[in-house]
Amino acid sequence: MFHTRQTETDKKPARRTVFIVSDATAITAETLAHSVLTQFSDLEYDQVRIPFIDTPEKAFAAANKINDCYIKTGVRPLVFSTFVDLDIHKAFTERCQGFRIEFFRSFIKEIEQETGLKSAHSMGRSHVIKDEERYNRRIEAINYTLAHDDGQMNKGLNEADVILVGVSRSGKTPTSLFLAMQFGIKAANYPLIPEDFERGELPEVLQGMREKLFGLSIAPERLSQIRNERRPGSRYASIENCREEIEAAENMMRREGIKWLSSTSRSIEEISATIMAELNLHNAHKIE
């Protein structure tokens, strides 16, 4: 038997802790961090979000927490941050021993130089409500999406901007909520169930709405894993049943001419962007 020598490149990367730190909600930093980290499919990490670091004292405390993690794990944490206040940024960076990626300060100076304008340097401006109409549209979309989650209400489906279809636990609910919260999209979602596959056609309530439909699928192994967390050892979660349901759902979507994608290795942000582009929803519903 021959043995090969393991090289440094063969070793599995150490599991990291990823800190998302911000002087506001940390939502912007988290979204940008996820977009970056999806490029590293072999990276395993635990995420910690630290929002509202709006004083130098809080910045010191956040930095100490990150440093303690470094000491405990022996692996340098990855730190994604969005600080606009110079004093808070300085207090944090002087003490933090993690590998830091500062999104805002990486670009603000260059844009100031290019445009000749000074940035506001005020916290939370990325979440300022631009006008009442956009704000109200977002709240209305969230309420609509919650009411039309998982096919629980058929009334008003014609008002939906998009109706997501797919087997249970394929990612419809989180995608619907992201579309509502980020873009003001009225997103309903409707599960495809074994009875639909036996009939060989879409549920009757969806048959007149094909232009609004978008399908989500998922790898059987991942679906079985997700379902086992909810109902372990059940027929519902078995790999055989998951394969059958997914095959039937994908066949139905092909037959009905429904655009669809697999959610297995895509982030919610990527799925949502694809839906917006495929259904041409950007211009009518974009929230700035």
Backbone as a ProteinNet text record, in pm:
[ID]
protein_1_A
[PRIMARY]
MFHTRQTETDKKPARRTVFIVSDATAITAETLAHSVLTQFSDLEYDQVRIPFIDTPEKAFAAANKINDCYIKTGVRPLVFSTFVDLDIHKAFTERCQGFRIEFFRSFIKEIEQETGLKSAHSMGRSHVIKDEERYNRRIEAINYTLAHDDGQMNKGLNEADVILVGVSRSGKTPTSLFLAMQFGIKAANYPLIPEDFERGELPEVLQGMREKLFGLSIAPERLSQIRNERRPGSRYASIENCREEIEAAENMMRREGIKWLSSTSRSIEEISATIMAELNLHNAHKIE
[TERTIARY]
85.6	0	88.8	55.7	133.7	65.5	143.5	91.5	144.3	57	100	118.3	215.1	242.6	143.8	83.8	-12.5	63.1	28.1	90.9	8.1	65.1	-6.7	-137.5	-138.7	-259.1	-366.8	-327.3	-425.6	-499.3	-442.6	-502.7	-634.2	-730	-857.9	-841.8	-892.6	-878	-942.4	-878.7	-932.6	-1065.2	-1156.9	-1284.6	-1259.9	-1321.1	-1300	-1424	-1401.3	-1512.1	-1516	-1633.5	-1651.4	-1732.3	-1674	-1742.7	-1793.1	-1919.2	-1979.3	-2000.4	-1928.6	-1928.8	-1970	-2058.5	-2106.5	-2149.2	-2146.3	-2196.9	-2348.8	-2411.2	-2557.3	-2610.9	-2698.2	-2764.7	-2678	-2572.8	-2482.4	-2542.8	-2659.5	-2723.4	-2641.8	-2596.9	-2516.8	-2387.9	-2318.4	-2193.1	-2216.4	-2325.4	-2355.1	-2382.1	-2459.4	-2489.8	-2363.3	-2277.7	-2153.1	-2060.3	-2053.7	-1968	-2011.8	-2142.4	-2192.8	-2160.7	-2169.8	-2138.2	-1992.2	-1904.3	-1762.2	-1736.9	-1795.2	-1765	-1820.4	-1923.8	-1976.2	-1874.3	-1771.2	-1667.4	-1570.3	-1582.8	-1491.6	-1574	-1604.6	-1696.5	-1641.5	-1508.8	-1449.3	-1433.4	-1467	-1451	-1567.4	-1533.8	-1634.3	-1617.8	-1731.2	-1718.4	-1843.3	-1822.4	-1931.3	-1941.2	-2062.3	-2080.1	-2128.3	-2070.7	-2113	-2137.5	-2257.2	-2290.5	-2287.1	-2216.8	-2207.5	-2252.2	-2379.3	-2428.6	-2419.5	-2448	-2462.6	-2337.8	-2221.1	-2095.8	-2077	-2140.6	-2148.9	-2070.7	-1982.6	-1892.8	-1756.9	-1649.5	-1518	-1513.8	-1589.2	-1591.4	-1649.6	-1757.2	-1816.3	-1721.2	-1646.6	-1549.7	-1439.5	-1391.7	-1292.1	-1347.1	-1471.3	-1532.4	-1546.6	-1587.8	-1602.7	-1467.4	-1366.5	-1232.3	-1181.6	-1207.3	-1164.7	-1234.3	-1362.1	-1436.5	-1374.1	-1336.3	-1272.4	-1136	-1060.6	-928.5	-938.6	-1040	-1061.1	-1089.6	-1166.3	-1195.9	-1067.8	-981.1	-852	-768.6	-764.8	-687.2	-747.2	-879	-947	-932.5	-947.6	-947.4	-810	-722.8	-592	-595	-710.2	-726.3	-775.4	-708.9	-745	-883.7	-973.5	-1107.6	-1103.4	-1203.3	-1225.4	-1324.3	-1293.6	-1375.9	-1419.9	-1549.4	-1606.2	-1675.1	-1643.1	-1700	-1742	-1833.3	-1875.4	-1879.8	-1767	-1758.3	-1741.1	-1816.9	-1796.1	-1738.4	-1757.5	-1701.1	-1553.3	-1468.3	-1324	-1274.4	-1325.7	-1280.1	-1315.2	-1436.2	-1477.8	-1395.1	-1377.3	-1295.7	-1153.9	-1095.7	-959	-951.4	-1047.7	-1049.4	-1058.3	-1138.3	-1156.8	-1032.7	-979.7	-869.3	-739.4	-721.7	-599.2	-592.3	-709.4	-710.8	-739.6	-819.7	-864.7	-749.7	-734	-628.4	-678.6	-805.8	-858.8	-814	-840.6	-812.7	-927.9	-902.3	-1009.5	-1034.2	-1161.8	-1205	-1305.3	-1264.7	-1349.9	-1411.1	-1540.9	-1605.1	-1612.3	-1668.1	-1691	-1560.2	-1469.4	-1348.3	-1256.1	-1280.8	-1201	-1232.7	-1352.7	-1397.3	-1429	-1462	-1508.4	-1401.2	-1275.9	-1171.1	-1150.3	-1149.9	-1129.7	-1243.5	-1366.4	-1480.9	-1476.4	-1434.3	-1419.5	-1318.1	-1206.8	-1104.1	-1152.7	-1229	-1276.5	-1382.3	-1473.9	-1588.1	-1564.3	-1464.3	-1443	-1543.9	-1621.1	-1724.4	-1681.4	-1733.5	-1708.6	-1826.5	-1795.8	-1902.8	-1959.8	-2080.7	-2148.6	-2082	-2013.7	-1949.2	-2045.1	-2168.1	-2266.3	-2318	-2344.6	-2381.7	-2524.2	-2541.2	-2674.8	-2737.1	-2658.3	-2718.6	-2767.2	-2712.8	-2756.3	-2897.7	-2949.8	-3084.7	-3180.8	-3142.6	-3234.2	-3353.9	-3472.7	-3593.5	-3597.6	-3584.8	-3575.2	-3706.1	-3816.8	-3943.9	-4052.1	-4162	-4268.4	-4327.9	-4335.4	-4395.9	-4316.4	-4184.7	-4102.4	-4111.3	-4110.8	-4120.7	-4252.4	-4360.7	-4491.6	-4501.6	-4439.5	-4444.8	-4371.6	-4262.4	-4187.9	-4268.8	-4329.6	-4410.2	-4528.9	-4592.2	-4705.5	-4661.9	-4543.5	-4492.4	-4462.1	-4404.3	-4374	-4502.3	-4601.7	-4729.5	-4794.5	-4788.9	-4846.9	-4774.8	-4642.6	-4563.2	-4588.4	-4597.6	-4626.2	-4763.8	-4860.6	-4997.4	-5008.3	-4919.1	-4926.6	-4809.6	-4759.9	-4651.9	-4706.1	-4638	-4667.5	-4811	-4866.8	-5000.6	-5112.1	-5089.2	-5190.7	-5306.3	-5291.8	-5401.9	-5401.5	-5513.3	-5524.8	-5580	-5657.6	-5716.7	-5606.1	-5612.7	-5515.4	-5390.1	-5387.1	-5268.5	-5244	-5351.2	-5336.9	-5259.8	-5245.5	-5171.6	-5021.7	-4981.7	-4840.2	-4755.3	-4633.6	-4535.6	-4469.3	-4454.6	-4397.6	-4457	-4477	-4521.7	-4417.5	-4350	-4247.8	-4312.4	-4274.3	-4326.7	-4210.8	-4238.8	-4137.2	-4178.9	-4104.2	-4137.8	-4113.1	-4169.8	-4153.9	-4007.6	-3964.5	-3829.8	-3723.2	-3763.5	-3666.3	-3615.2	-3654.7	-3603.1	-3700.5	-3828.5	-3926.4	-3951.7	-3969.3	-4003.8	-3892.9	-3767.4	-3664.1	-3641.5	-3655.2	-3638.6	-3751.7	-3874.6	-3990.5	-3973	-3930.7	-3914.1	-3800.8	-3693.6	-3583.3	-3630.4	-3705.2	-3757.2	-3847	-3929.3	-4019.6	-3943	-3850.1	-3779.5	-3681	-3612.4	-3508.1	-3560.1	-3662.7	-3706.3	-3853.2	-3927.7	-4068.9	-4151.4	-4103.8	-4172.4	-4278.4	-4399.2	-4504	-4479.7	-4423.4	-4383	-4464.4	-4547.2	-4618.4	-4538.7	-4563.2	-4502.3	-4601.6	-4592	-4692.5	-4622.4	-4644.5	-4575.3	-4636.3	-4551.3	-4596.9	-4593	-4704.2	-4718.2	-4746.8	-4733.6	-4753.8	-4886.9	-4993.1	-5122.4	-5115.1	-5036.8	-5019.8	-4948.2	-4849.4	-4773.2	-4859.3	-4945.7	-5035	-5133.1	-5182.2	-5273	-5198.8	-5070.8	-4989.4	-5008.5	-5056.2	-5075.1	-5062.2	-5044	-5033.3	-5163	-5154.3	-5276.8	-5364.9	-5494.2	-5586.9	-5569.3	-5541.5	-5532.2	-5413.1	-5315.5	-5196.7	-5203.5	-5301.3	-5300	-5316.1	-5377.7	-5392.2	-5285	-5179.3	-5078	-4937	-4922.6	-4790.5	-4685.8	-4728.2	-4630.5	-4571.8	-4637.4	-4587.5	-4506.5	-4505.2	-4446	-4295.2	-4225.6	-4083.2	-4057.4	-3983.1	-3964.4	-3829.3	-3830.2	-3706.1	-3696.4	-3579.1	-3551.6	-3431.9	-3388.5	-3281.1	-3227.6	-3102.7	-3045.5	-3114.6	-3147.7	-3217.8	-3145.7	-3012.6	-2937.3	-2951.9	-2947.4	-2963.5	-3105.4	-3203.2	-3342.8	-3367.5	-3313.6	-3329.5	-3267.9	-3153.2	-3086.8	-3174.1	-3229.2	-3313	-3440	-3503.2	-3627.6	-3604.1	-3488.8	-3458.5	-3440.6	-3403.1	-3393.2	-3532.3	-3631.1	-3768.2	-3844.6	-3832.9	-3904.4	-3809	-3719.6	-3616.3	-3674.4	-3616.8	-3654.2	-3787.1	-3850	-3982.6	-3973.2	-4082	-4091.9	-4073.7	-4128.3	-4118.6	-3972.5	-3883.7	-3744.2	-3652.7	-3704.8	-3619.5	-3561.4	-3442	-3375.2	-3453.6	-3516.1	-3595	-3712.6	-3785.4	-3900.2	-3856.4	-3744	-3694.3	-3659.5	-3595.5	-3561.8	-3687.9	-3787.6	-3911.9	-3981.7	-3991.4	-4060.9	-3988	-3857.2	-3780.8	-3787.7	-3776.1	-3785.9	-3922.4	-4027.8	-4163.2	-4183.7	-4131.5	-4147.8	-4073.7	-3950.9	-3873.8	-3937.9	-3990.3	-4060.4	-4182.8	-4256	-4374	-4336.6	-4231	-4190.5	-4143.3	-4072.7	-4033.1	-4155.9	-4247.5	-4367.4	-4454.5	-4461	-4545.8	-4474.8	-4348.4	-4274	-4240.5	-4219.2	-4187.9	-4036.5	-3986.2	-3843.7	-3811.7	-3695.8	-3661.3	-3510.7	-3464.7	-3323	-3310.3	-3191.7	-3163.5	-3108.5	-3163.3	-3119.4	-3003.7	-2957.2	-2862.8	-2736.6	-2671.1	-2542.1	-2548.3	-2668.6	-2684.6	-2729.4	-2681.4	-2725.9	-2863.2	-2933.1	-3063.3	-3048	-2938.3	-2916.1	-2906.5	-2834.3	-2818.2	-2949.8	-3022.4	-3153.2	-3245.9	-3251	-3341.3	-3303.9	-3173.7	-3129.6	-3168.3	-3157.9	-3195.9	-3345.5	-3426	-3571.3	-3605.9	-3544.2	-3571.1	-3538.5	-3425.7	-3385.1	-3474.4	-3503.2	-3582	-3725.1	-3782.4	-3920	-3927.6	-3810.3	-3803.3	-3873.7	-3837.8	-3903.9	-3825.7	-3707.2	-3622.5	-3681.9	-3722.1	-3762.4	-3886.9	-3981.7	-4109.3	-4102.8	-4009.3	-4016.3	-3886.9	-3789.3	-3662.6	-3678.2	-3626.3	-3625.2	-3482.3	-3463.6	-3328.5	-3299.5
-119.2	0	123.7	218.6	339.6	450.3	530.7	642.5	771.7	868.3	997.9	1093.2	1177	1274.1	1389.2	1423.6	1534.7	1666.3	1750	1881	1983.4	2103.6	2211.5	2244	2233.6	2267.6	2161.3	2037.8	1932	1942.4	2014.9	2022.8	2100.4	2053.4	2121.6	2254.2	2363.3	2493.3	2492	2561.3	2568.1	2642.9	2598.3	2666.6	2804.3	2903.9	3041.2	3094.3	3200.3	3279.5	3408.3	3441.7	3563.6	3662.9	3778.7	3883.6	3990.5	4027.6	4136.6	4251.5	4361.1	4470.3	4599.6	4676.1	4798.5	4901	5027.8	5132.4	5148.2	5068.7	5071.9	4929.7	4887.5	4757.6	4639	4661	4557.2	4480.9	4520	4450	4468.3	4591.2	4616.4	4536.3	4539.6	4465	4315.9	4265.7	4123	4082.3	4163.4	4133.4	4131.5	4231.7	4237.8	4122.4	4089.7	3980.2	3848.2	3823.3	3698.9	3691.7	3804.6	3806	3768.9	3815.8	3783.1	3636.8	3591.3	3457.2	3346.5	3375.3	3272.3	3233.9	3316.3	3283.6	3177.4	3143.3	3047.5	2929.2	2837	2727.9	2631.6	2624.4	2532.3	2593.2	2719.6	2786.7	2753.3	2697.7	2673	2777.6	2836.7	2944.9	2956.8	3017.2	3055.1	3206.1	3257.4	3401.8	3464.8	3579.8	3658.7	3801	3853.3	3990.5	4082.7	4195.5	4293.9	4430.1	4465.2	4592.1	4706.2	4827.2	4946.3	4977.4	4964.8	5004.7	5153.2	5237.6	5380	5469.3	5410.7	5488.8	5420.2	5495.5	5431.8	5323.3	5342.3	5242.8	5110.3	5117.4	4996.2	4933.1	5017.4	4966.3	4887.3	4939.7	4866.6	4731.7	4731	4606.5	4505	4551.5	4461.2	4403.3	4488.8	4442.5	4339.4	4362.1	4267.1	4132.2	4135.7	4011.5	3931.9	4001.8	3936.4	3880.8	3959	3913.4	3790.7	3788.7	3672.5	3546.9	3563.7	3451.8	3401.4	3493.1	3457.9	3374.2	3417.9	3345.9	3207.2	3200.7	3074.7	2972	3014.7	2920.8	2900.8	2998.3	2990.9	3020.9	3062.1	3094.8	3239.2	3319.9	3461.2	3478.1	3546.1	3568.5	3660.4	3644	3738	3842.8	3968.9	4077.3	4168.1	4172.5	4262.6	4376.8	4500.3	4612.5	4724.9	4806.8	4928.8	5041.6	5110.9	5227.8	5352.2	5457.2	5584	5690.3	5675.3	5770.6	5739	5837.2	5814.7	5773.4	5835.6	5803.7	5660.2	5616.9	5479.9	5380.8	5412.9	5327.4	5313.1	5424.6	5422.5	5341.8	5360	5286.6	5136.5	5099.7	4957.1	4896.4	4961.4	4903.7	4900.6	4994.5	4995.9	4876.5	4825.5	4717.5	4581	4577.1	4449.5	4374.4	4246.1	4163.4	4067.1	4079	3995.8	4045.3	3963.3	4004.9	4094.1	4223.8	4322.3	4356.4	4360.5	4410.6	4520.8	4645.9	4760.9	4809.9	4785.2	4812.7	4961.9	5041.8	5182.6	5259.5	5245	5325.8	5284	5166.3	5122.5	5202.9	5261.9	5326.9	5475.3	5520.4	5658	5759.1	5737	5832.5	5843	5727.3	5727.8	5800.2	5779.6	5846	5996.3	6035.8	6178.6	6242.8	6172.4	6226.1	6236.1	6135	6133	6239.2	6257.1	6347.1	6488.3	6503.5	6634.1	6667.6	6568.3	6588.7	6523.3	6572.7	6514.9	6427.2	6309.2	6221.6	6275.4	6228	6278.5	6232.5	6114.7	6058.2	6050.1	6011.4	5996.4	5854.5	5802.3	5662.5	5636.8	5519.1	5472.8	5533.3	5608.2	5673.9	5574.8	5454.5	5355.8	5307.1	5339.6	5294.4	5410.6	5529.7	5642.5	5618	5648.4	5634.9	5752.5	5722.9	5829.7	5906.3	5838.3	5907.6	5813.7	5871.3	5795.1	5690.5	5720.1	5626.7	5496	5506	5385.5	5306.2	5377.4	5309.3	5234	5300.2	5235.6	5115	5125	5013.9	4891.6	4917.5	4806.2	4738.9	4817.3	4762.1	4684.5	4739.6	4671.4	4538.7	4536.4	4413.7	4307.7	4349.5	4254.2	4193.5	4277.5	4227.1	4130.7	4165.4	4078.2	3943.6	3947.7	3825	3733.7	3790.8	3709.7	3645.1	3718.2	3665.4	3556.3	3558.8	3463.4	3364.8	3337.1	3240.4	3097.8	3010.5	2867.2	2835.6	2917.4	2890.5	2906.1	2980.7	2989.3	3081.4	3164	3249.2	3259.4	3223.3	3233.6	3368.9	3430.6	3559.5	3662.7	3734.1	3838.2	3790.1	3662.6	3614.1	3691	3741	3817.3	3947.7	3991.6	4114.4	4088.5	3963.3	3929.8	3975.6	4020.5	4047.7	3918.2	3824.4	3694.1	3592.2	3470.7	3358.6	3249.1	3220.2	3115.6	2980	2882.7	2747.4	2650.5	2537.8	2435.4	2345.5	2238.9	2146.1	2213.2	2156.6	2209.3	2213.6	2326.3	2348.2	2368.1	2420.8	2445.6	2589.3	2670.7	2807.2	2914.8	2881.5	2978.9	3091.9	3056.5	3158.2	3261.4	3221.8	3325.2	3411.3	3351.4	3430.1	3530.3	3488.7	3578.7	3697.7	3671	3778.3	3872.5	3817.9	3903.7	3996.6	3943.8	4026.6	4138	4106	4206.4	4313.5	4271.4	4365.5	4452.7	4394.1	4468.5	4547.5	4495.2	4555.7	4598.5	4571.8	4607.1	4521.6	4398.4	4306	4227.8	4224.9	4140.3	3997.2	3916	3780.5	3678.4	3605.3	3493.4	3366.5	3261.9	3133.7	3021.4	2920.1	2814.2	2679.1	2587.7	2459	2363.7	2291.9	2182.3	2053.9	1981.9	1865.1	1740.3	1619.4	1495.2	1488.9	1546.2	1544.6	1618.9	1726	1799.1	1712.3	1636.4	1551.9	1435.8	1383.3	1274.7	1322.5	1445.5	1501.7	1538.9	1564.4	1599.9	1742.1	1829.3	1968.8	2060.5	2188.1	2287.3	2296	2339.4	2366.8	2464.2	2443.9	2523.3	2672.5	2714.5	2856.8	2922.9	2843.2	2898.3	2892.7	2824.7	2796.4	2920	3023.6	3145.4	3248.1	3208.8	3305.9	3265.5	3195	3144.1	3253.2	3373.3	3480.1	3531.4	3500.4	3542.6	3433.5	3312.6	3198.8	3190.3	3154.2	3123.2	3007.5	2905.7	2784.7	2777.2	2715.7	2684.6	2534.3	2480.7	2340.3	2332.1	2209.7	2191.8	2049.7	2028.1	1893.1	1801.5	1677.7	1586.9	1567.4	1557.2	1535.8	1653.8	1774.2	1893.8	1903.1	1871.9	1876.6	1776.8	1655.9	1554.6	1600.9	1666.1	1716.9	1821.8	1914.4	2021.2	1962.9	1871.1	1813.3	1726.6	1661.7	1579.7	1663.6	1789.8	1878.7	1909.4	1903.3	1935.1	1809.7	1703.7	1578.2	1460.7	1437.1	1334.1	1194.6	1119.6	980.6	958.8	1063.7	1052	1018.4	967.7	945.9	1079	1184.8	1320.1	1361	1319.1	1360.4	1258.9	1142.3	1037.4	1079.8	1034.3	1072.2	1022.2	903.9	850.2	941.7	984.5	1072.7	1207.6	1259.5	1388.4	1380.7	1271.2	1254.2	1250.2	1175.8	1163	1298.2	1372.1	1500.6	1600.5	1605.7	1702.2	1668.9	1541.2	1502	1538.5	1510.2	1540.9	1691.6	1767.9	1913.7	1973.3	1929	1982.4	1944.3	1822.1	1781.7	1869	1899.3	1983.7	2124.4	2179.4	2314.8	2320.8	2217.9	2213.9	2205.4	2117.5	2096.6	2222.9	2295.7	2414.4	2540.9	2527.7	2643.5	2744.8	2697.2	2785.2	2797.1	2918.8	2939.9	2897.3	2832.9	2787.6	2774.8	2765.6	2742.9	2661.5	2607.5	2532.1	2626.5	2616.7	2701.8	2640.9	2522.9	2446	2523.9	2579.3	2645.2	2795.5	2851.2	2994.7	3066.1	3187.4	3269	3326.2	3370.6	3434.8	3558.1	3631.3	3750.8	3715.3	3607.6	3566.7	3516.9	3437.8	3388	3504.8	3599.1	3713.6	3798.6	3820.9	3899.8	3831.7	3698.6	3624.6	3638.5	3625.2	3639	3779.1	3880.5	4018.6	4037.9	3981.3	3997.4	3917.8	3792.2	3705.8	3756.4	3815.2	3863.9	4015.3	4076.5	4218.9	4304.8	4285.8	4355.9	4476.3	4500.3	4605.3	4744.3	4782.7	4921.5	4960.6	4868.5	4902.6	4902.4	4827	4805.1	4830.6	4885.5	4905.7	5009.8	4975.9	5068.4	5116.4	5244.2	5301.5	5342.1
0	0	0	-85.6	-94.6	-14.4	49.3	128	66.9	54.8	4.3	120.6	109.2	214.3	203.7	316.6	317.1	312.9	217.7	205.8	280.4	291.3	359.1	288.7	154.6	79.3	93.4	137.8	154.9	287.3	382.9	514.8	510.3	588.1	594.4	667.4	611.4	677.7	816	909.6	1045.1	1045.8	1130.6	1145.4	1207.3	1150.6	1195.5	1267.5	1344.7	1395.7	1315.4	1264.3	1185	1268.5	1293	1367.7	1270.9	1285.7	1209	1306.3	1287.6	1384.9	1315.2	1381.4	1318	1422.4	1381.9	1469.3	1457.1	1367.3	1353.3	1366.5	1277	1292.7	1254.6	1178.5	1126.3	1009.2	963.1	851.8	723.4	698.6	578.5	581.6	695.5	707.4	690.8	746.4	737.3	592.5	520.5	381	296.2	313.9	238.4	275.9	405.1	449	388.5	387.7	329.8	181.5	112.8	-30	-53.8	33.7	21.5	57.1	167.8	218.5	130	50.9	-39.1	-146	-163.8	-261.3	-207.5	-78	-15.5	35.7	-55.5	-23.7	80.4	95.9	192.7	332	344.5	473.7	566.6	682.5	784.9	894	937.1	1034.9	1121.5	1236.9	1327.1	1325.6	1317.2	1304.7	1434.3	1466.1	1581.7	1532.9	1558.6	1516.3	1637.3	1625.8	1734.4	1679.5	1692.8	1640.3	1742.9	1695.9	1779.4	1862.8	1800.4	1864	1833.3	1914.9	1882.5	1978.3	2059.5	2144.4	2145.7	2175	2185.3	2292.5	2401.3	2508.2	2458.6	2381.8	2324	2221.8	2152	2055.2	2126	2239.7	2318.3	2362.5	2411.6	2460.4	2347.9	2228.5	2113.8	2073.2	2072.6	2037.3	2137.9	2266.1	2368.5	2351.5	2313.6	2290.6	2175.5	2071	1956.3	1995.6	2072.5	2116.8	2206.1	2293.3	2380.2	2297.7	2190	2100.2	2034.7	1995.1	1934.3	2031.2	2156.5	2258.1	2283.1	2290.4	2322.4	2211.1	2084.7	1972.8	1911.3	1926.4	1863.1	1714.7	1663.9	1521.6	1512	1430.5	1421.8	1361.1	1429.9	1374.7	1253	1165.9	1056.3	1105	1083.5	1135.9	1021.6	997.5	897.3	971.7	935.7	1009.9	916.9	968.9	898.7	1001.3	1016.6	1104.3	1018.1	1049.3	979.1	1070.6	1201.2	1296.5	1317	1294.9	1297.5	1436.3	1541.8	1677	1715.2	1680.2	1710.8	1629.4	1502.2	1414.4	1470.7	1514	1566.1	1694.9	1784.7	1911.1	1886.9	1789.1	1759.8	1696.1	1593.1	1517.8	1597.7	1688.8	1769.7	1863.9	1903.5	2001.6	1938.8	1831.9	1775.7	1709	1743.5	1686.9	1579.2	1542.7	1435.4	1299.6	1196.9	1059.2	1014.3	997.8	980.8	834.2	798	667.2	695.2	672.3	701.3	570.4	553.4	425.5	394	483.7	452.1	433.4	527.9	522.6	409.1	350.7	236.4	110.9	108.1	-15.8	-0.5	120	136.3	93.9	137.9	105	-44.9	-113.6	-258.5	-330.8	-283.4	-346.7	-319.7	-198.9	-169.3	-264.5	-286.5	-374.9	-518.8	-562.6	-700.4	-725.8	-630.4	-652.2	-602.4	-514.1	-454.2	-346.5	-303.8	-201.1	-70.8	39.1	170.1	210.6	263.4	310.9	441.4	476.6	595.5	724.1	720	838.9	956.7	928.9	1037.2	1037.2	1156.2	1173.2	1125.8	1064.3	1031.8	908.6	827.8	712.5	608.1	604.7	505.7	534.5	653.4	687.9	708.2	659.6	668	576.8	625.7	544.1	447.1	317.2	218.5	207	204.4	204.8	255	293.2	358.3	265.2	136.3	42	34.9	24.5	18.2	148.1	259.4	388.2	400.2	365.9	375.7	282.1	164.1	70.7	127.2	194.3	252.8	364	451.1	560	503.2	401.7	338.3	277.3	214.5	153.6	259.3	370.9	478.6	533.8	559.9	611.1	512.3	384.2	280.9	278.3	282	273	392.4	511.5	629.8	621.4	567.2	556.3	450.5	351.7	240.7	243.4	364	379.9	378.7	305.4	306.2	264.4	173.8	121.7	221.7	332.8	436.2	400.7	296.3	253.2	101.3	37.7	-107.9	-151.8	-66.1	-100	-120.6	-231.1	-259.5	-330	-371.7	-442.1	-571.6	-630.2	-755	-733.5	-608.3	-578.7	-564.4	-562.7	-543.1	-660.4	-631.2	-735.8	-780.9	-687.8	-719	-622.7	-673.8	-591.2	-604.4	-495.1	-495.9	-473	-554.1	-539.6	-525.2	-460	-439.7	-325.8	-304.7	-197.3	-62.5	41.2	175.7	217.4	274.5	327.9	221.2	106.9	-0.1	-1.2	97.6	107.3	67	53	4.7	105	232	332.3	353.3	379.6	399.3	275.8	157.6	34.9	20.3	49.8	41.9	135.7	257.9	355.6	316.7	260.6	216.5	104.5	9.8	-99.6	-45.9	53.2	110	186.5	270.1	356.6	280.5	182	111.9	-8.8	-75	-201.3	-203.4	-95.5	-96.2	-190.1	-214.6	-305.1	-228.1	-280.8	-224	-272.1	-184.2	-221.1	-142.9	-213.7	-153.1	-179.5	-101.6	-134.7	-110	-194.7	-195.3	-208.6	-114.4	-119.8	-221.6	-293.2	-378.6	-296	-292	-205.2	-288.4	-229.2	-304.5	-379.5	-322.5	-391.6	-524.7	-530.2	-656.7	-759.1	-713.6	-805.6	-856.3	-769.9	-812.1	-917.8	-902.9	-1003.5	-1131.1	-1116.6	-1232.3	-1280.6	-1192.9	-1232.8	-1111.7	-1140.5	-1035	-955.2	-827.5	-753.3	-831.9	-824.4	-905.3	-884.8	-761.7	-731.7	-803	-846.5	-912.3	-1064	-1117.1	-1260.5	-1347.5	-1295.5	-1375.1	-1347.4	-1277.4	-1234.1	-1274.5	-1386.4	-1423.9	-1440	-1482.5	-1503.5	-1371.9	-1260	-1129.3	-1059.2	-1112.8	-1042.8	-1065.2	-958.5	-967.4	-872.2	-921	-842.6	-773.5	-656	-584.4	-567.4	-596.4	-570.5	-476.3	-444.5	-348.4	-362.8	-329.6	-336	-234.8	-273	-181.1	-47.8	-51.7	71	166.9	111.9	196.2	249.8	165.5	209.5	321.7	307.3	411.3	543.1	533.4	653.7	723.3	645.4	701.9	764.1	694.1	744.1	868.3	876.4	993.5	1119	1102	1216.8	1272.8	1186	1226.7	1268	1188.5	1216.7	1195.3	1291.2	1274.7	1257.4	1162	1140.8	1072.9	1024.3	963.6	815.3	760	616.1	542.3	598.5	543.8	522	614.1	608.2	541	505.2	449	314.6	286.1	161.7	41	53	-58.9	-90.3	13.6	-8.2	-62.6	-11.4	-59.5	-208.1	-248.8	-391.3	-477.1	-432.2	-507.8	-522.4	-412.2	-416.2	-505.6	-492.3	-571.6	-719.9	-753.8	-895.1	-951.6	-874.4	-921.1	-934.3	-839.2	-843.8	-962.6	-986	-1099.3	-1232	-1241.7	-1363.9	-1387.6	-1279.9	-1293.3	-1337.5	-1280.8	-1316.9	-1462.8	-1507.7	-1649	-1739.2	-1701.8	-1783.5	-1790.3	-1679.8	-1673.2	-1721.2	-1757.1	-1805.7	-1697.6	-1573.8	-1461.6	-1446.8	-1442.4	-1418.4	-1275.3	-1256.2	-1122.7	-1108.9	-985.9	-957.3	-829.2	-808.4	-685.9	-580.1	-460.3	-349.7	-270.9	-311	-229.4	-195.4	-293.6	-269.7	-294.7	-297.7	-321.7	-194.8	-176.4	-64.3	-95.2	8.6	-10.6	-98.5	-80	-160.7	-309.4	-340.8	-480.9	-538.4	-460.3	-507.1	-535.4	-442.8	-457.6	-578.1	-598.3	-713.1	-844	-848.2	-968.5	-995.5	-891.9	-908	-957.5	-897.3	-939.6	-1087.4	-1131.2	-1270.6	-1365	-1329.3	-1417.1	-1435.5	-1331.4	-1338.9	-1361.4	-1382.2	-1415.4	-1310.2	-1184	-1074.1	-1022.3	-1073.2	-1015.5	-1027.6	-1145.2	-1167.7	-1090	-1082.4	-1018.8	-867.1	-808.5	-663.7	-589.4	-651.9	-582.4	-471.3	-352.1	-239.6	-219.5	-223.6	-212.9	-69.8
[MASK]
++++++++++++++++++++++++++++++++++++++++++++++++++++++++++++++++++++++++++++++++++++++++++++++++++++++++++++++++++++++++++++++++++++++++++++++++++++++++++++++++++++++++++++++++++++++++++++++++++++++++++++++++++++++++++++++++++++++++++++++++++++++++++++++++++++++++++++++++++++++++++++++++

